[in-house]
mmCIF file of C-alpha atoms in Angstrom:
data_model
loop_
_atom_site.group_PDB
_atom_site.id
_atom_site.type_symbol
_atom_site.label_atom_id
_atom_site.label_comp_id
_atom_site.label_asym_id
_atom_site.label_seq_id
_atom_site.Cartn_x
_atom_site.Cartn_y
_atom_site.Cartn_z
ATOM 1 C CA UNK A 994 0.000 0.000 0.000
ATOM 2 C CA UNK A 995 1.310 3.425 -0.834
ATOM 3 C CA UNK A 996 2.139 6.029 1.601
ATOM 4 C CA UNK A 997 -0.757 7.875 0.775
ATOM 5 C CA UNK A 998 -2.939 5.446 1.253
ATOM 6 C CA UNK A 999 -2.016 4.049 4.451
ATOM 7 C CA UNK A 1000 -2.518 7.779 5.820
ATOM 8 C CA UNK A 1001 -5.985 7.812 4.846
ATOM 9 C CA UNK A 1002 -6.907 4.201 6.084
ATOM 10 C CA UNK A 1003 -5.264 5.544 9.353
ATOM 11 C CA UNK A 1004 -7.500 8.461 9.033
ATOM 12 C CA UNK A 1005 -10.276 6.769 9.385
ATOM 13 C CA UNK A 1006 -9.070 5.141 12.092
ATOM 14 C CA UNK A 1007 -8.265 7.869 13.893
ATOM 15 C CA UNK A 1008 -11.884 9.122 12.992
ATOM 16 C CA UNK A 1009 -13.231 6.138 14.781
ATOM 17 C CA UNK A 1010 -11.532 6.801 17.801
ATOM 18 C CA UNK A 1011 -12.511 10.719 18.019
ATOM 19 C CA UNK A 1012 -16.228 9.549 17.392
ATOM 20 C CA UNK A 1013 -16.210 7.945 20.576
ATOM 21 C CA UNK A 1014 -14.156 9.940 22.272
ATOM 22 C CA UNK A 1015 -16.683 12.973 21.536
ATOM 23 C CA UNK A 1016 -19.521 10.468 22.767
ATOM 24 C CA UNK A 1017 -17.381 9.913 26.188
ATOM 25 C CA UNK A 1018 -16.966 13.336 26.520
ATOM 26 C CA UNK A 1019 -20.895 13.504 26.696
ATOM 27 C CA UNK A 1020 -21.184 11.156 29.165
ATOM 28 C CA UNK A 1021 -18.428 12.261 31.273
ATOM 29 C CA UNK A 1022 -20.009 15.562 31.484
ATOM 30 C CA UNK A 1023 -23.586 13.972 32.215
ATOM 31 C CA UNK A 1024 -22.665 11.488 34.660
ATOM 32 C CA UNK A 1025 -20.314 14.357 36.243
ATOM 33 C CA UNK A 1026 -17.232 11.224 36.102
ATOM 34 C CA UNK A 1027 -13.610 11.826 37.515
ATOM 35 C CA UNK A 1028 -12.999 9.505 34.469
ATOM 36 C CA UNK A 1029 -8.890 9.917 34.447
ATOM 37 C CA UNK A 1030 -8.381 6.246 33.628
ATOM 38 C CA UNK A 1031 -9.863 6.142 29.995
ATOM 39 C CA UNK A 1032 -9.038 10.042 29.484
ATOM 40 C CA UNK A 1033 -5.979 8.204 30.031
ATOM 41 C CA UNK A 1034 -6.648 5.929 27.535
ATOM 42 C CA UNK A 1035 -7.676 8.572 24.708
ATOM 43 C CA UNK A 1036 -4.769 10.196 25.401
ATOM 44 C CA UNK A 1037 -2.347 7.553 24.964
ATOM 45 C CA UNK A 1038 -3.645 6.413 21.675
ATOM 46 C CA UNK A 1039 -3.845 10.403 20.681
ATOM 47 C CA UNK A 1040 -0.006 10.697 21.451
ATOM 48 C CA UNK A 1041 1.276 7.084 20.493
ATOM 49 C CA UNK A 1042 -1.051 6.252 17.215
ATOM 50 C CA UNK A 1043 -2.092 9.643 15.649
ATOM 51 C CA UNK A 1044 0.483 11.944 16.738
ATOM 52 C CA UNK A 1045 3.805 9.747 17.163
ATOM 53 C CA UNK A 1046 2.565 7.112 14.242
ATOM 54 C CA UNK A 1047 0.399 8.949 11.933
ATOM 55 C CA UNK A 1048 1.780 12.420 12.402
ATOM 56 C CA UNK A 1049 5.231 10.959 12.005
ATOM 57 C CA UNK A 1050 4.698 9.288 8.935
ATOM 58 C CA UNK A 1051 3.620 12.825 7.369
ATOM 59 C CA UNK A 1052 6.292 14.711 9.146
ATOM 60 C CA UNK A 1053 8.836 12.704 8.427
ATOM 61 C CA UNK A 1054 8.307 11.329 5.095
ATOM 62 C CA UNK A 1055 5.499 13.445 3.194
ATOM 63 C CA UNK A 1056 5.798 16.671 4.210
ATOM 64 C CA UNK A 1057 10.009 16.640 3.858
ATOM 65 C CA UNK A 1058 9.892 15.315 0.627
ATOM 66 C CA UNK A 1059 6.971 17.911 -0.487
ATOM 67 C CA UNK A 1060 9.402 20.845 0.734
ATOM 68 C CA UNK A 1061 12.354 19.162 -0.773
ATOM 69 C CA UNK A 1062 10.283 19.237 -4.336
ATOM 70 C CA UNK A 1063 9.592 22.670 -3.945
ATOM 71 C CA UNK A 1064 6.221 23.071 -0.925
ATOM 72 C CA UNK A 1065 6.785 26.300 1.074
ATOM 73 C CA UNK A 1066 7.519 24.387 4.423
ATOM 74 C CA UNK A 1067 6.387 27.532 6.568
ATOM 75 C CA UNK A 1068 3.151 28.653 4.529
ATOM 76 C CA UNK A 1069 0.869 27.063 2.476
ATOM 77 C CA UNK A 1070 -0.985 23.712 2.741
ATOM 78 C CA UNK A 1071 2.325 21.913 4.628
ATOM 79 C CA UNK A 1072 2.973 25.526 6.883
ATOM 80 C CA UNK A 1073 -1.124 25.010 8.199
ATOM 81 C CA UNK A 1074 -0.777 21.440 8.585
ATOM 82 C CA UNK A 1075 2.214 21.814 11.114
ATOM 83 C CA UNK A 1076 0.586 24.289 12.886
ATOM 84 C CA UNK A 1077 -2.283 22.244 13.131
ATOM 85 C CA UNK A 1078 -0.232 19.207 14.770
ATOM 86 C CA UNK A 1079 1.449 21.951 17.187
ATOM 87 C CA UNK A 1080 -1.900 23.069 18.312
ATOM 88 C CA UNK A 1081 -3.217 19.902 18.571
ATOM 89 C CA UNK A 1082 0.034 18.715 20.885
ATOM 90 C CA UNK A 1083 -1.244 21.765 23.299
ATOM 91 C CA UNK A 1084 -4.833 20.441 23.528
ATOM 92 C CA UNK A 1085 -3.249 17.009 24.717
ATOM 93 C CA UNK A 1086 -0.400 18.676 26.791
ATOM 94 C CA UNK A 1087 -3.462 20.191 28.684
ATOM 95 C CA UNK A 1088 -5.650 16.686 28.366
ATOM 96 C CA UNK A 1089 -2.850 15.134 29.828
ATOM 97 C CA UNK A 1090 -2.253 17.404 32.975
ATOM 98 C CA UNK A 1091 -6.264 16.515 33.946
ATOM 99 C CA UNK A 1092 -5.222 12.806 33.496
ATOM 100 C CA UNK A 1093 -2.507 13.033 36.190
ATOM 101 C CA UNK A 1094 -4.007 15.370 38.603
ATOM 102 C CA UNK A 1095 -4.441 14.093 42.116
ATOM 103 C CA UNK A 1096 -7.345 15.702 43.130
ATOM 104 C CA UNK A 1097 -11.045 14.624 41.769
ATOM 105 C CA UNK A 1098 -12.481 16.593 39.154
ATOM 106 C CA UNK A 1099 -14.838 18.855 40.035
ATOM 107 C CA UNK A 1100 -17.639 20.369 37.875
ATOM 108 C CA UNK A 1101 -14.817 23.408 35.960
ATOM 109 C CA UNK A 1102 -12.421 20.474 35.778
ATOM 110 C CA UNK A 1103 -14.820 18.318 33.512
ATOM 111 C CA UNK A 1104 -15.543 21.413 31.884
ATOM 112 C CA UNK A 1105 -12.183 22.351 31.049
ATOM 113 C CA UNK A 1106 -11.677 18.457 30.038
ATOM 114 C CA UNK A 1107 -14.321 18.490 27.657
ATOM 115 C CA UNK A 1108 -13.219 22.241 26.128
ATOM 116 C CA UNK A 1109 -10.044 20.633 25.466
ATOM 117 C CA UNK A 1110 -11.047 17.442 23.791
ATOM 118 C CA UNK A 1111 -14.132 18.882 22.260
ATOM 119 C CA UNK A 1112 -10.950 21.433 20.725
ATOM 120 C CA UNK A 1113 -8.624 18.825 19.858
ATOM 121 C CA UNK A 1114 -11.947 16.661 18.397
ATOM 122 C CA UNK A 1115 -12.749 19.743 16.394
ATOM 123 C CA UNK A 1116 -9.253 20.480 15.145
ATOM 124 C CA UNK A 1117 -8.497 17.150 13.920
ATOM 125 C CA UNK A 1118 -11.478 16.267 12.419
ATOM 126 C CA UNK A 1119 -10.903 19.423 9.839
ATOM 127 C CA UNK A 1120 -7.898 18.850 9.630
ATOM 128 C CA UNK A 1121 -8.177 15.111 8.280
ATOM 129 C CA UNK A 1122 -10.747 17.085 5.714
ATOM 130 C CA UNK A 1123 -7.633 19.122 4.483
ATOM 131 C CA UNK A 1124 -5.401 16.242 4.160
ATOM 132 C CA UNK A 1125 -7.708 14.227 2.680
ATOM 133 C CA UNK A 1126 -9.464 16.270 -0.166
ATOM 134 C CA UNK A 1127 -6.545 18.828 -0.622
ATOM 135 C CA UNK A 1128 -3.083 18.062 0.337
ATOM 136 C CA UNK A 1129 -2.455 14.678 -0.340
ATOM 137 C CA UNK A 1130 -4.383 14.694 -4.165
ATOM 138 C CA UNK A 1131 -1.801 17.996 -4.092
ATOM 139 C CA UNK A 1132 1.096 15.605 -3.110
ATOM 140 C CA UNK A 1133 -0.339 13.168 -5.820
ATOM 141 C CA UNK A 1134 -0.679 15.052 -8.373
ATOM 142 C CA UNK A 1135 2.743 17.464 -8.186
ATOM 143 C CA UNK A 1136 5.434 14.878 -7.003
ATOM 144 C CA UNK A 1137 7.076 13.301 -9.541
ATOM 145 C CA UNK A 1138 7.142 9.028 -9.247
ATOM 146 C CA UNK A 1139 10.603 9.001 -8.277
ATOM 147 C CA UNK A 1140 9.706 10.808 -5.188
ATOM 148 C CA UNK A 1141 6.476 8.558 -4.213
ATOM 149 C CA UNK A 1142 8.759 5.735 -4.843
ATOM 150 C CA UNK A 1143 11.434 7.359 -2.259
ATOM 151 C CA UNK A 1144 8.353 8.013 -0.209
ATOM 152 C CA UNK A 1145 7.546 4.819 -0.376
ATOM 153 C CA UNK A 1146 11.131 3.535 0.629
ATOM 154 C CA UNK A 1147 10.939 5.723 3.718
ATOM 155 C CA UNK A 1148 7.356 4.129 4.877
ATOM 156 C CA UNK A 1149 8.967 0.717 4.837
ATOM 157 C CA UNK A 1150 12.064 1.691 6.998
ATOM 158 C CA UNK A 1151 9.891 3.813 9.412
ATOM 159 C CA UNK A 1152 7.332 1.035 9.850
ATOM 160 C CA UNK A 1153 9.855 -2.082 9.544
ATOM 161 C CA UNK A 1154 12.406 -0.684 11.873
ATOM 162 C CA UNK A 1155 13.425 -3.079 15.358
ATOM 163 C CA UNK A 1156 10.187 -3.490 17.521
ATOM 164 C CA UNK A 1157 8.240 -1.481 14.457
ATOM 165 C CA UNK A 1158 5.492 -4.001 14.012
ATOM 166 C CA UNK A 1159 4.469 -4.525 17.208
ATOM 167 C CA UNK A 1160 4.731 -0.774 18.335
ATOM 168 C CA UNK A 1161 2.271 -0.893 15.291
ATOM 169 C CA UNK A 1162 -0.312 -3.466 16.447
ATOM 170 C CA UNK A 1163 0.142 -2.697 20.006
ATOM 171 C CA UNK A 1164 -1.131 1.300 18.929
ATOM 172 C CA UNK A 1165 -3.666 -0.193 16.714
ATOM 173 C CA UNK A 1166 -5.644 -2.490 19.381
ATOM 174 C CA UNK A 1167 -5.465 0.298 21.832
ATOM 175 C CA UNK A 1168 -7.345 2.459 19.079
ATOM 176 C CA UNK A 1169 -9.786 -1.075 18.561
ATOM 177 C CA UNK A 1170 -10.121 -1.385 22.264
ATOM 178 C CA UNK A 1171 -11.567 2.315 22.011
ATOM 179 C CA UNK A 1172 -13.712 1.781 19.427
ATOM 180 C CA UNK A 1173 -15.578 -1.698 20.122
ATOM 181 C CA UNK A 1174 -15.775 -2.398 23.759
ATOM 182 C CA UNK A 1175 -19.040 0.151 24.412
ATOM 183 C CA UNK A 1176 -20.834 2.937 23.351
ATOM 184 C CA UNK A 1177 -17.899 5.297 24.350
ATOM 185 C CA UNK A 1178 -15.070 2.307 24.929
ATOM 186 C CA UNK A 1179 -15.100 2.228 28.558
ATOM 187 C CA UNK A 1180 -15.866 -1.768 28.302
ATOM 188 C CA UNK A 1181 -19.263 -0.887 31.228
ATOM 189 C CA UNK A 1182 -22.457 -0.879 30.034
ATOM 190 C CA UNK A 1183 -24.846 2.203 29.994
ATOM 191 C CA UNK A 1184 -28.572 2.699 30.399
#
């Protein structure tokens, strides 16, 4: 599977996961839950599979070899894109800080928790829209073959490298674990 291609079916994996994550924000909110443990668990696939996986593949091999064929790196489809992963790191800096506080939530921490992952939800699911629709058919259409093969080249040694595959599957359950357990992935069941 190309490069391109893999980021989209990881899209839509990472759409999965912010469906239900917007659905346990609603109940976390409703049911006024301390629910640190799978905040926790959002988190961790937000940082390990979309940010460190996903966002590394485009980081690292799409978006480098776009500015080295001639993409403004600082403006521009790539220039938004970064920014977009920068602000999205801030929304899960600030997710994370609620997942190790000590104290219970009270009624502004929930609300702060769901401003920030209602934020980051928001964010990311436009910007998956501008990948998807703009900048990769861009990509597709203005890099020559040589440089989808190289991209290609570079997917294989980022995703083959030592303990690759199951870094892989292990960030992939978590994201299945989300999505099929319950309603909103907790594993309880709800009225």
């Amino acid at each position: 599977m190309e490069l391109i291609e893999v980021l989209m079916k990881e899209h839509r994996k990472i759409e999965n996961v912010l469906d239900e994550f917007h659905v346990w924000v609603d109940r976390m909110i409703e049911e006024n839950g301390d629910a640190r443990e799978q905040l926790g668990r959002f988190v961790k696939f937000i940082v390990e599979f979309a940010d460190g996986w996903h966002h590394g593949k485009e980081e690292d091999i799409l978006f480098k070899t776009m500015v080295e064929h001639g993409f403004p790196s600082q403006f521009g489809p790539i220039g938004v894109m970064m920014q977009e992963h920068a602000q999205g790191r801030e929304y899960v800096a600030q997710l994370q800080r609620f997942v190790q506080q000590n104290s219970p939530w009270d009624v502004s921490a929930r609300q702060q928790v769901a401003k920030f992952a209602l934020s980051y939800i928001d964010l990311l699911r436009n910007h998956i829209q501008k990948e998807d629709q703009i900048l990769y058919p861009m990509a597709q259409a203005r890099l020559p073959q040589a440089a989808m093969a190289f991209m290609q080249t570079r997917l294989e040694v980022f995703e083959g490298g030592p303990g690759r595959n199951e870094e892989r599957n292990r960030v992939w359950q978590l994201g299945r674990d989300l999505t099929e357990n319950s309603c909103c992935g907790c594993g309880a069941e709800h009225d």
